[in-house]
Coordinates of C-alpha atoms and ligand atoms in Angstrom, one line a residue:
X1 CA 12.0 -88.1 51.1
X2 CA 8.6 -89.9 51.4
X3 CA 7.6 -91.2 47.8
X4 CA 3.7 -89.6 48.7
X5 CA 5.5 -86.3 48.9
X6 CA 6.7 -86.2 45.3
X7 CA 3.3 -87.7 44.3
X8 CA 1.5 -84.7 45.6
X9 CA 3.9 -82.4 44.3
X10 CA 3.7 -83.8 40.3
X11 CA 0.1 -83.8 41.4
X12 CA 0.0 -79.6 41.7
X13 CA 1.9 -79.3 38.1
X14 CA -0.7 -77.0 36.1
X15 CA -2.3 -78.9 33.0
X16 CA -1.7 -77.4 29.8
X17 CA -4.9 -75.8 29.4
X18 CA -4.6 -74.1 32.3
X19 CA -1.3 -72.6 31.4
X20 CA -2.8 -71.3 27.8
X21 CA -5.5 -69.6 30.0
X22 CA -2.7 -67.7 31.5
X23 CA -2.0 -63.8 30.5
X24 CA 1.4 -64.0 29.8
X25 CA 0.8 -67.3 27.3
X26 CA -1.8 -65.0 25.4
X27 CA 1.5 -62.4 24.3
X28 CA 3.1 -65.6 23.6
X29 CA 0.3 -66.6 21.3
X30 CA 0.0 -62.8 19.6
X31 CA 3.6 -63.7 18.5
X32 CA 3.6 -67.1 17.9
X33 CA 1.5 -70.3 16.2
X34 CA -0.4 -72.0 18.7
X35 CA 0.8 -75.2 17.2
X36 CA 4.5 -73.7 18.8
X37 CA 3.0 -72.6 22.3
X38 CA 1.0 -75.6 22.6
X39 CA 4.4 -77.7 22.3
X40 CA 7.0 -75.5 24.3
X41 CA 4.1 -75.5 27.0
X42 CA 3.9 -79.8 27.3
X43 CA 7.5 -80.1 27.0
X44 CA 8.3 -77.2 29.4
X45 CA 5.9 -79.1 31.8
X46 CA 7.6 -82.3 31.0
X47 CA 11.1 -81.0 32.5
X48 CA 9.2 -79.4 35.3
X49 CA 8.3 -82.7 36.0
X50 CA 11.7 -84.7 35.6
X51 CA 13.4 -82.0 37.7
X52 CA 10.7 -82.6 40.6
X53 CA 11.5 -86.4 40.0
X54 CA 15.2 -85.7 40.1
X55 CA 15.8 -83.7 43.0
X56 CA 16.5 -85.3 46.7
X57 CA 14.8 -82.9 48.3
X58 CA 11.6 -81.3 47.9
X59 CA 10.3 -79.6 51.1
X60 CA 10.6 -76.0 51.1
X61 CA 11.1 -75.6 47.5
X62 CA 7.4 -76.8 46.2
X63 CA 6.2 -73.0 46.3
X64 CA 9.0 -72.0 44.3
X65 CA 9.3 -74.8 41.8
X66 CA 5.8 -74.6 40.8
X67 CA 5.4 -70.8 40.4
X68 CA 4.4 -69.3 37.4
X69 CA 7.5 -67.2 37.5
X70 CA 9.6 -70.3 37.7
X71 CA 8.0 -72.7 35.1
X72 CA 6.9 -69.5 32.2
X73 CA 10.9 -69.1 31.1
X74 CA 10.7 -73.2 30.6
X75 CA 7.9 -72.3 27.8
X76 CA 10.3 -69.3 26.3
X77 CA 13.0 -71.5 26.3
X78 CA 11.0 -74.5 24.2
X79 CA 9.8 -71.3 22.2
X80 CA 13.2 -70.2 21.0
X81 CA 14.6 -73.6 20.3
X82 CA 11.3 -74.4 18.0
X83 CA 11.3 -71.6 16.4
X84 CA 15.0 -70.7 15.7
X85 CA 17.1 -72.2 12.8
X86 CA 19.3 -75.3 13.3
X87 CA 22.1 -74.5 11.2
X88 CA 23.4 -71.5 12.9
X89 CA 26.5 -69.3 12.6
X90 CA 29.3 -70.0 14.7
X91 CA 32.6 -68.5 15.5
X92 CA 35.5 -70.7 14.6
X93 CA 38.1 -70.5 17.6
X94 CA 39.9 -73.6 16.9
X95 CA 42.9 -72.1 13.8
X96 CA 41.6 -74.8 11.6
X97 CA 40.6 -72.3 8.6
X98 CA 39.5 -75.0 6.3
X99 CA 37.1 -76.7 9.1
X100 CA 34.3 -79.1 7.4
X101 CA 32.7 -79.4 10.3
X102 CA 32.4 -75.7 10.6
X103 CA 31.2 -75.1 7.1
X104 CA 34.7 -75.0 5.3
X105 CA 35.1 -71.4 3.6
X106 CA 33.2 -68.2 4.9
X107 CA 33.0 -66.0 1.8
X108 CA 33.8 -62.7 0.4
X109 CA 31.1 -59.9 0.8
X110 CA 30.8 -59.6 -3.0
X111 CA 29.6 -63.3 -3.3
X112 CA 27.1 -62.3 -0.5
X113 CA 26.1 -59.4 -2.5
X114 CA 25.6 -61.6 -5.6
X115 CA 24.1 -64.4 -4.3
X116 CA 21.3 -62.0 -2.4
X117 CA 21.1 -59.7 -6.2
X118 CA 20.7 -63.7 -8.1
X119 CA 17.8 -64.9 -5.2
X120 CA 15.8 -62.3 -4.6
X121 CA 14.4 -61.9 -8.2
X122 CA 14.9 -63.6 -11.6
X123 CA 18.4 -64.0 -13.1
X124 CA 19.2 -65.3 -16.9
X125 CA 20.5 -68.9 -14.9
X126 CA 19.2 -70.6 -18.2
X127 CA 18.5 -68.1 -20.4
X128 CA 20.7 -66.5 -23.1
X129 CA 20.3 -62.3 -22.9
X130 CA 21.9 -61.8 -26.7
X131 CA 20.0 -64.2 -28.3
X132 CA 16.7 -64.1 -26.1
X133 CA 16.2 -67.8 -26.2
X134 CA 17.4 -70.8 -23.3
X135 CA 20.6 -70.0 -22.3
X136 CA 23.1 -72.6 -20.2
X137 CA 23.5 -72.8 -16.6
X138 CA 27.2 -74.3 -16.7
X139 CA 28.4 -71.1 -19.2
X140 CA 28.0 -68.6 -16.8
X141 CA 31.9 -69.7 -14.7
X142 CA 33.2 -71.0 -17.8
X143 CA 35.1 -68.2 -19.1
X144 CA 36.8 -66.7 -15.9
X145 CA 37.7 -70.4 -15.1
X146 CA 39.4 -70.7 -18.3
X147 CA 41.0 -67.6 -18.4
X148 CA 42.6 -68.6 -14.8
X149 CA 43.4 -72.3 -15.1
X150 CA 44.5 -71.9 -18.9
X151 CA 41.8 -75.0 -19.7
X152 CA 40.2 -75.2 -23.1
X153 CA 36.6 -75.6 -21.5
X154 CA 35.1 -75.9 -17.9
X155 CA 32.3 -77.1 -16.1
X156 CA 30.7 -77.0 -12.7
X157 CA 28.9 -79.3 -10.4
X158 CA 27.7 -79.8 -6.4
X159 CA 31.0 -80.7 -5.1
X160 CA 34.2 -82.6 -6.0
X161 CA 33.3 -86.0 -4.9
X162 CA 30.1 -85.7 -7.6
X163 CA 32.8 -84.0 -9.8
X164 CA 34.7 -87.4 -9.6
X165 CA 32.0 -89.5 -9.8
X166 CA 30.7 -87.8 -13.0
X167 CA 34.0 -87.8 -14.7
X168 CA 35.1 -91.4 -14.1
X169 CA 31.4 -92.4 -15.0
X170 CA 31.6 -90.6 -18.3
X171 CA 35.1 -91.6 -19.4
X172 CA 35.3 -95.0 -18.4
X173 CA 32.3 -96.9 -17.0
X174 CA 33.0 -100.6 -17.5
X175 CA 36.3 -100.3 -18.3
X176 CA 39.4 -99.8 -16.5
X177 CA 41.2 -97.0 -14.4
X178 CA 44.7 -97.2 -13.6
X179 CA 45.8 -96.0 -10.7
X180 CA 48.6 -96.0 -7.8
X181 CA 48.3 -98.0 -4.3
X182 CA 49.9 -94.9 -2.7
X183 CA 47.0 -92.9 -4.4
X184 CA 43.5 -94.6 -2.9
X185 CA 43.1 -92.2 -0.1
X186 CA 40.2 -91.5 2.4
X187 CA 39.4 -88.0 1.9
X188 CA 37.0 -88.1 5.4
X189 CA 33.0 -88.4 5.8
X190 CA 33.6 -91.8 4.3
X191 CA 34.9 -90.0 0.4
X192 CA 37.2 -93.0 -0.2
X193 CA 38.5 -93.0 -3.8
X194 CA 37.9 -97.1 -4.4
X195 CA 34.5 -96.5 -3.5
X196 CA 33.4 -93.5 -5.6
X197 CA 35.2 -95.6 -8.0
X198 CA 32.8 -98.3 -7.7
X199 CA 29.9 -96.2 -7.9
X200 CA 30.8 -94.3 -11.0
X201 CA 31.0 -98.1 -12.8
X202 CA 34.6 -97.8 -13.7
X203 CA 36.9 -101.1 -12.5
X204 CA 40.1 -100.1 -9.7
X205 CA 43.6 -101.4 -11.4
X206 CA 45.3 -100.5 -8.8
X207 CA 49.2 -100.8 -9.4
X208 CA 52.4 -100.2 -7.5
X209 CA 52.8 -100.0 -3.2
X210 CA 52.0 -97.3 -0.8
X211 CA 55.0 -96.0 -0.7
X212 CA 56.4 -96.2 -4.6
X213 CA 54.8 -96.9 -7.8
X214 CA 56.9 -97.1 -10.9
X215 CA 56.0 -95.6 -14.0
X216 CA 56.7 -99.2 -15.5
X217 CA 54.0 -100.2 -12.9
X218 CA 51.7 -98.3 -14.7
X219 CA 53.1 -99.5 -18.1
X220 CA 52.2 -103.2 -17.2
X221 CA 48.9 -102.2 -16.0
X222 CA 47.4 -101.1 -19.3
X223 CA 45.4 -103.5 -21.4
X224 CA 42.7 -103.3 -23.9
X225 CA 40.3 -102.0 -21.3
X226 CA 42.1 -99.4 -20.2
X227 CA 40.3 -96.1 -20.6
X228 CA 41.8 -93.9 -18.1
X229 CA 44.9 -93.1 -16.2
X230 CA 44.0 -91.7 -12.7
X231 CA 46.0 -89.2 -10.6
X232 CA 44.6 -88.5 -7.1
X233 CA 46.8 -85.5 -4.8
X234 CA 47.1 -87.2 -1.1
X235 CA 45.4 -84.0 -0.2
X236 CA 45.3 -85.1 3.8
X237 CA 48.7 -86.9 4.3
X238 CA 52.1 -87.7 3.1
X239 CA 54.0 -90.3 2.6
X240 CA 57.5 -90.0 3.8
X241 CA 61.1 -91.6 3.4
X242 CA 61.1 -93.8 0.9
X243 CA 59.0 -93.0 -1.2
X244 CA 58.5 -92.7 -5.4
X245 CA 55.5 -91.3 -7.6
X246 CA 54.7 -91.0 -11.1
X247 CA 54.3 -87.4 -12.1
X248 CA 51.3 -85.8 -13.8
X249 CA 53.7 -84.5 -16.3
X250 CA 55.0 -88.5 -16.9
X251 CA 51.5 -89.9 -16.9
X252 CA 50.3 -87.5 -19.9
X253 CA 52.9 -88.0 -21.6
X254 CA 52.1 -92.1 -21.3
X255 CA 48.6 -91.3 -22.0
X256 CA 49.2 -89.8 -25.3
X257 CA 51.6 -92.6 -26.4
X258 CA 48.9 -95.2 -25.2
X259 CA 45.7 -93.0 -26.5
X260 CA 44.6 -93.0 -23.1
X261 CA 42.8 -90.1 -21.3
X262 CA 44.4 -89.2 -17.8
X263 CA 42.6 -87.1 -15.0
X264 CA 44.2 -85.5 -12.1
X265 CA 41.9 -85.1 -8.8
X266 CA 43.4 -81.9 -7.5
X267 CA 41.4 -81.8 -4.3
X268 CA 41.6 -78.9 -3.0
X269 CA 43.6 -77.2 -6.0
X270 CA 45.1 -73.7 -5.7
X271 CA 44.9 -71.0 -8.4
X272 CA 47.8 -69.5 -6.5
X273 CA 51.2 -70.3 -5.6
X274 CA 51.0 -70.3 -2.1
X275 CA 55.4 -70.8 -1.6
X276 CA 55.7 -66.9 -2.2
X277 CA 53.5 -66.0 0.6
X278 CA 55.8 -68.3 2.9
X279 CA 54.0 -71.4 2.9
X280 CA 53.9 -75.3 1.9
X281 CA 53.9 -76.0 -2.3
X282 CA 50.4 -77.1 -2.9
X283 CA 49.7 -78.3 -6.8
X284 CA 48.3 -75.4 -8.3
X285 CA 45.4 -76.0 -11.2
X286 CA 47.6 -74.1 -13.5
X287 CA 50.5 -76.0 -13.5
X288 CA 48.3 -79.4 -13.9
X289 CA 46.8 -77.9 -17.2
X290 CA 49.8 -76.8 -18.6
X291 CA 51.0 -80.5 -18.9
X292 CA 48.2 -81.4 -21.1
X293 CA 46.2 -83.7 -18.9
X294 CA 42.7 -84.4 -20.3
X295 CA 40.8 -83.6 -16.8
X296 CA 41.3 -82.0 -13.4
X297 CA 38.7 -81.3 -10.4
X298 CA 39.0 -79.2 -8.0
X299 CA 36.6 -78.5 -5.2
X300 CA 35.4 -75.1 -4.6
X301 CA 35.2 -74.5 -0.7
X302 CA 38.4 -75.6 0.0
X303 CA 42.1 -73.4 -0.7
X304 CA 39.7 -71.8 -3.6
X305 CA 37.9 -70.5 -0.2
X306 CA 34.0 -70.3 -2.3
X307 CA 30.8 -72.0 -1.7
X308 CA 30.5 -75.8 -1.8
X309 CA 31.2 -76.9 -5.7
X310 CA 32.7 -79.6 -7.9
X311 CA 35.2 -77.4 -10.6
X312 CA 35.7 -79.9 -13.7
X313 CA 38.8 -78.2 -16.2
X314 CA 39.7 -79.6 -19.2
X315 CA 40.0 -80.5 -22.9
X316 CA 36.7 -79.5 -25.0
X317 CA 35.8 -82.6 -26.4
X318 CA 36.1 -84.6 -23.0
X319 CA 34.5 -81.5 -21.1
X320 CA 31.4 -81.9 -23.6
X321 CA 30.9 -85.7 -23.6
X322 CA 30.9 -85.2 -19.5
X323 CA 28.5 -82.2 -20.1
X324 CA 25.7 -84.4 -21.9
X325 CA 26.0 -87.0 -18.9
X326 CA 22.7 -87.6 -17.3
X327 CA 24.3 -88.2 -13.8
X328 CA 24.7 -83.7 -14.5
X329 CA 21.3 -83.2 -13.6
X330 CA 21.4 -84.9 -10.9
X331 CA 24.8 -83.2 -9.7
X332 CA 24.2 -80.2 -11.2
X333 CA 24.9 -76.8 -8.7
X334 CA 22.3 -74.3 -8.0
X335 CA 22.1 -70.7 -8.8
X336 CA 22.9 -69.4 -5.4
X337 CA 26.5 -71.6 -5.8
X338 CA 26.9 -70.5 -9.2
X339 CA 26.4 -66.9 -8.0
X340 CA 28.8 -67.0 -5.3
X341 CA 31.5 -69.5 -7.5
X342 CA 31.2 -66.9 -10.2
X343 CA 32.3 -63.4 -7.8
X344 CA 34.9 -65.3 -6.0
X345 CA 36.6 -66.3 -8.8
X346 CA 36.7 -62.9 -10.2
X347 CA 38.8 -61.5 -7.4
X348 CA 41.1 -64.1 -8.7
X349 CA 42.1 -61.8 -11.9
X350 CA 44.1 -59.9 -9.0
X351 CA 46.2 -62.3 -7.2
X352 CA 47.3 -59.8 -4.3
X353 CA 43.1 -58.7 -3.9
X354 CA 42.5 -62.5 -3.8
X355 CA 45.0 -63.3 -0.9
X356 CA 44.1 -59.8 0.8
X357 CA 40.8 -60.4 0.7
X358 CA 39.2 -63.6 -0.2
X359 CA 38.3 -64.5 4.0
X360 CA 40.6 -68.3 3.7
X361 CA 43.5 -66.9 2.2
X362 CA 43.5 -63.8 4.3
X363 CA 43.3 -65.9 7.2
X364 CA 45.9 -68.6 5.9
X365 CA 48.7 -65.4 5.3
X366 CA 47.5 -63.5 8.6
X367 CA 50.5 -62.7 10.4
X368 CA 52.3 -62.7 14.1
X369 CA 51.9 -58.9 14.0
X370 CA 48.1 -58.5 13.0
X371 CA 47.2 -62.1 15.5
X372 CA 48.8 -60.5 18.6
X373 CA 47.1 -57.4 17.9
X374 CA 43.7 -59.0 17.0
X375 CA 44.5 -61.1 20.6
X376 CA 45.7 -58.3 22.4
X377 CA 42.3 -56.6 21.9
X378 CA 40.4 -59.4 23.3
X379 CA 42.3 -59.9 26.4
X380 CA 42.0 -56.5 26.9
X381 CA 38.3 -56.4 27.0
X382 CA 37.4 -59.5 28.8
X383 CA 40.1 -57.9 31.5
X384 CA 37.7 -54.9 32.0
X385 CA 34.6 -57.5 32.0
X386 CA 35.7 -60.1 34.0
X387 CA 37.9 -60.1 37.1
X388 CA 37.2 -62.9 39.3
X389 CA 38.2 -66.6 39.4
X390 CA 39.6 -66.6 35.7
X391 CA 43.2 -66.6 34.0
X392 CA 43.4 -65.1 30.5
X393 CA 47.1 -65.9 28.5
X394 CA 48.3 -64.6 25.4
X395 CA 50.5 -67.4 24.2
X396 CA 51.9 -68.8 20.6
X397 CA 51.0 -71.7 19.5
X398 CA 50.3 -73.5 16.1
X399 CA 47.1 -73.1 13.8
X400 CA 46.4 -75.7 10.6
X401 CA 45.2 -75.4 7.3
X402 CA 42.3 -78.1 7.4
X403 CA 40.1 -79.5 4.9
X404 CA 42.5 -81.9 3.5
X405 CA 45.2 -79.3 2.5
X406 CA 48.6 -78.6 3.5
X407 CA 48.9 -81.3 6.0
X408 CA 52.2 -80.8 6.9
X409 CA 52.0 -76.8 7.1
X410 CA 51.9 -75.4 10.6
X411 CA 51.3 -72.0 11.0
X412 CA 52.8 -69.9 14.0
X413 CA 49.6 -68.0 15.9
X414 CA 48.4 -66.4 19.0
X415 CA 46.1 -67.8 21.1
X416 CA 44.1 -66.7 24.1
X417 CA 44.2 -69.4 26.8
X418 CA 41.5 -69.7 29.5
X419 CA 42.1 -71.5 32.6
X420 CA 39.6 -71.0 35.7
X421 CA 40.2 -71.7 39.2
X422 CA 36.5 -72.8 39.7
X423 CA 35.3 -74.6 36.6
X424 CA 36.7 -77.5 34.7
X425 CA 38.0 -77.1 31.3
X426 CA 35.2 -79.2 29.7
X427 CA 32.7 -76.9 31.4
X428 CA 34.3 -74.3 29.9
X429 CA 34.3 -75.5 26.5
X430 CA 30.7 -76.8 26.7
X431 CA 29.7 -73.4 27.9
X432 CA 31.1 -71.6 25.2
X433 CA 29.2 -73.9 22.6
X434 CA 26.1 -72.9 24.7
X435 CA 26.8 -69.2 24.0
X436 CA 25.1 -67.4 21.2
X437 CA 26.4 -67.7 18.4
X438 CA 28.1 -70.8 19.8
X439 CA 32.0 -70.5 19.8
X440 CA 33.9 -73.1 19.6
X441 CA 37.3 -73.6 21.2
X442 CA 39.7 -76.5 21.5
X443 CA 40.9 -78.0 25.0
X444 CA 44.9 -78.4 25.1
X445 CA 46.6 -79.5 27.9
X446 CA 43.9 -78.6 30.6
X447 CA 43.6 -75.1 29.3
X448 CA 41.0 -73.3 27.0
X449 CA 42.7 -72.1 23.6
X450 CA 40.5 -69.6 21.3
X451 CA 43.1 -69.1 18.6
X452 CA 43.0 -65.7 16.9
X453 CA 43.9 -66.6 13.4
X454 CA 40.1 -67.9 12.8
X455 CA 38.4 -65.3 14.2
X456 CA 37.5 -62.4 13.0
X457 CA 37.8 -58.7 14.5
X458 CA 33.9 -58.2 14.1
X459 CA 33.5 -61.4 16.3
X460 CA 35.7 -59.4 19.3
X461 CA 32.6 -58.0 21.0
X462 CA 31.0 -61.5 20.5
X463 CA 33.7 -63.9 21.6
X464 CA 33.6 -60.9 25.1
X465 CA 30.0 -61.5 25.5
X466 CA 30.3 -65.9 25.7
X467 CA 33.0 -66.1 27.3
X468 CA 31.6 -63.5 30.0
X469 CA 27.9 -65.5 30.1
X470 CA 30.0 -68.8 30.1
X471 CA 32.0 -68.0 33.1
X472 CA 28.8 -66.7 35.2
X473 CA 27.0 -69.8 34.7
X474 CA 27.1 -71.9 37.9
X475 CA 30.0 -75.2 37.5
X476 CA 27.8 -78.1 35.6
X477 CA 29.7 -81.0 37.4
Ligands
PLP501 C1 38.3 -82.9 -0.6 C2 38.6 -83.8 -1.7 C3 37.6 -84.4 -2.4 C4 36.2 -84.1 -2.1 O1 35.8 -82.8 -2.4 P1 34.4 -82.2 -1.9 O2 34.4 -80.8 -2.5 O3 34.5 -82.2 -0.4 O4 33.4 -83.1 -2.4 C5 37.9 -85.2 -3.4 N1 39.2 -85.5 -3.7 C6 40.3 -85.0 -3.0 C7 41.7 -85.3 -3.4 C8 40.0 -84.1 -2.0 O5 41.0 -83.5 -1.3

């Protein structure tokens, strides 16, 4: 194609002010800031533009490319994405329940309820309703956390990783911190113990191998420095073979011969004992307390399945000497947290409500029964929606915890695979990002897999909806 062709046909794109003279940009303007029009109208000309430059061929397609009818849904398009949140829901296809990436734990409706009853007027956060004077933000969780872990005091904070960096900052800046080779783990997004280590001021002794560490390893470690013994749960791996750790249980007991604090990050601790509902032993905060270490943190959107928080159990005195640190302030969780920490915790005095109900543990003790039934449903819908081109499988497969917990622990699921005669499997799984809410999916073995176990039955008509809009969409090579 001639190069003075294209020229003439950029040369015929409207200019902006003549688009904003338009009647259909005047509704747009009733509805939205001009500030917004104005933009989605230069950038929607701007790709009007590249796909002139981009195509081989232009003759016969100039009327059409540079109708009003073609270029106006380029300007509602710019609109939406300006206008519409970011951070978006999405539906979690892939049976990873504890996903970071997808925002860890959805929560209960009661912590929705209470966070909207805390944020929408004034709440007693720092103020003290018996005695009508300030009050304390941290004393609101304290006494269902202690009445659950069996810890003299408790505190809260933004997340774990600040949990650890507060404690190890109060107990032992400039001064040593035992711990085991086999215990320096990355916990992912660059959380790597020796580093938060460094940051909170305290000096690494590390002692032992990867594999074993002695308790006489620990034993020759300690010196007049020494202000803490460390225990860190390999939340994300194991170690297998042969292998050898200290127990909590063995490092208290060293600790109190020694006068030496010791501190067990739990990760992502469990308030229940997950082996009588069929799955992996993961440390529970309980059992941790009950040997009379000084310090444990747990984080709050993992196996706990809240909002995002740093939980801090302990002895009294060390619990206060970390609560008058100034590094709280700037760690310190906000009301909306603290609303929705506070009602997930209560459905914790039930232990069968919790794993019933609380949406990560439901998920986690889901069954074959209720997947295939929850999978059945779907296939059965998209069958009546769409006919052509597509292959829908129920099949089993394997879903995972996440988050750092329970690496080992597969759990047997359904899943629905997709495979399409027409469209690659990465089309596929691009389109259904593209869908709204976006749903994402995992690719295995050139098919599609939506695994049931991570979705939820309210998502059904959802999950029908993307897929069907994916699969219409013309084959993006
Ligand atoms: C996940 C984890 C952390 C970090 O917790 P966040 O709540 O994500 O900040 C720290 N330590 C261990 C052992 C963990 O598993």
């Amino acid at each position: 194609m001639s190069p003075t062709l294209r020229q003439q046909v950029l040369r015929k794109i409207p200019s902006v002010d003549e688009i904003l003279s338009r009647e259909e940009i005047l509704d747009l303007l009733r509805i939205h800031p001009r500030a917004v029009v104005v933009e989605a109208i230069r950038k929607g000309l701007g790709r009007l533009r590249e796909e002139i430059l981009s195509r081989d061929n232009l003759s016969g397609s100039e009327e059409t490319l540079l109708s009003f009818e073609n270029i106006f849904p380029l300007f509602q398009k710019e609109i939406d994405s300006q206008v519409r949140p970011r951070l978006r829901r999405v539906i979690n296809a892939t049976g990873i329940v504890i996903h970071t990436n997808l925002g860890r734990a959805p929560l209960h409706p009661l912590a929705l309820k209470q966070i909207v009853e805390v944020a929408k007027a004034y709440s007693n956060l720092e103020y003290d309703l018996a005695l009508g004077e300030r009050g304390d933000r941290y004393s609101h969780a304290e006494e269902i956390l202690c009445r659950l872990s069996g810890a003299e005091s408790a505190l809260v904070v933004n997340n774990n990783a600040g949990a650890v960096l507060l404690c190890l900052n109060t107990l032992s800046e400039g001064r040593e911190v035992v711990i085991s080779r086999g215990e320096l783990v990355e916990i992912g997004g660059a959380f790597r113990i020796p580093d938060v280590m460094k940051r909170s001021g305290a000096l690494l002794k590390e002692v032992g191998t990867t594999n074993r560490t002695h308790l006489k390893d620990y034993q020759r470690a300690i010196g007049p420095q020494t202000a803490l013994l460390l225990k860190v749960h390999t939340s994300n791996f194991r170690v297998m073979g042969f292998t050898s750790e200290v127990s909590l249980a063995e490092l208290v007991q060293m600790g109190r011969e020694q006068h030496l604090l010791v501190m067990e990050d739990l990760g992502s601790g469990c308030f229940i004992d997950l082996t009588q509902y069929g799955m992996e032993k993961e440390p529970m905060v309980q059992e941790a307390i009950e040997t009379g270490v000084d310090v444990v943190t747990v984080s709050g959107d993992k196996l706990l399945g809240g909002p995002q928080a740093g939980i801090i159990l302990g002895k009294k005195d060390i619990l206060d000497s970390i609560k008058v640190n100034p590094l709280m302030r700037a760690l310190r969780i906000d009301k909306l947290t603290l609303a929705a920490l506070e009602a997930t915790l209560l459905l914790y005095l039930e232990e069968k409500r919790a794993m019933e109900e609380i949406p990560t543990l439901r998920m986690l003790g889901l069954d074959m029964r209720k997947l295939k039934r929850r999978g059945r449903r779907l296939l059965k819908h998209l069958q009546e929606k769409v006919k052509k081109g597509v292959q829908f499988t129920l099949k089993e497969d394997v879903s995972r915890v996440g988050g750092g917990s329970l690496p080992l622990q597969e759990l047997p699921t359904i899943v629905l695979s997709l495979k399409s005669s027409d469209r690659s499997v990465n089309s596929l799984e691009q389109g259904l990002r593209k869908a709204d809410p976006p749903i994402i999916s995992r690719i295995s073995k050139d098919e599609l897999i939506l695994d049931m176990r991570t979705v939820f039955d309210e998502e059904i008509p959802l999950l029908v909806s993307g897929i069907e809009k994916a699969l219409s969409q013309t084959n993006e090579k």
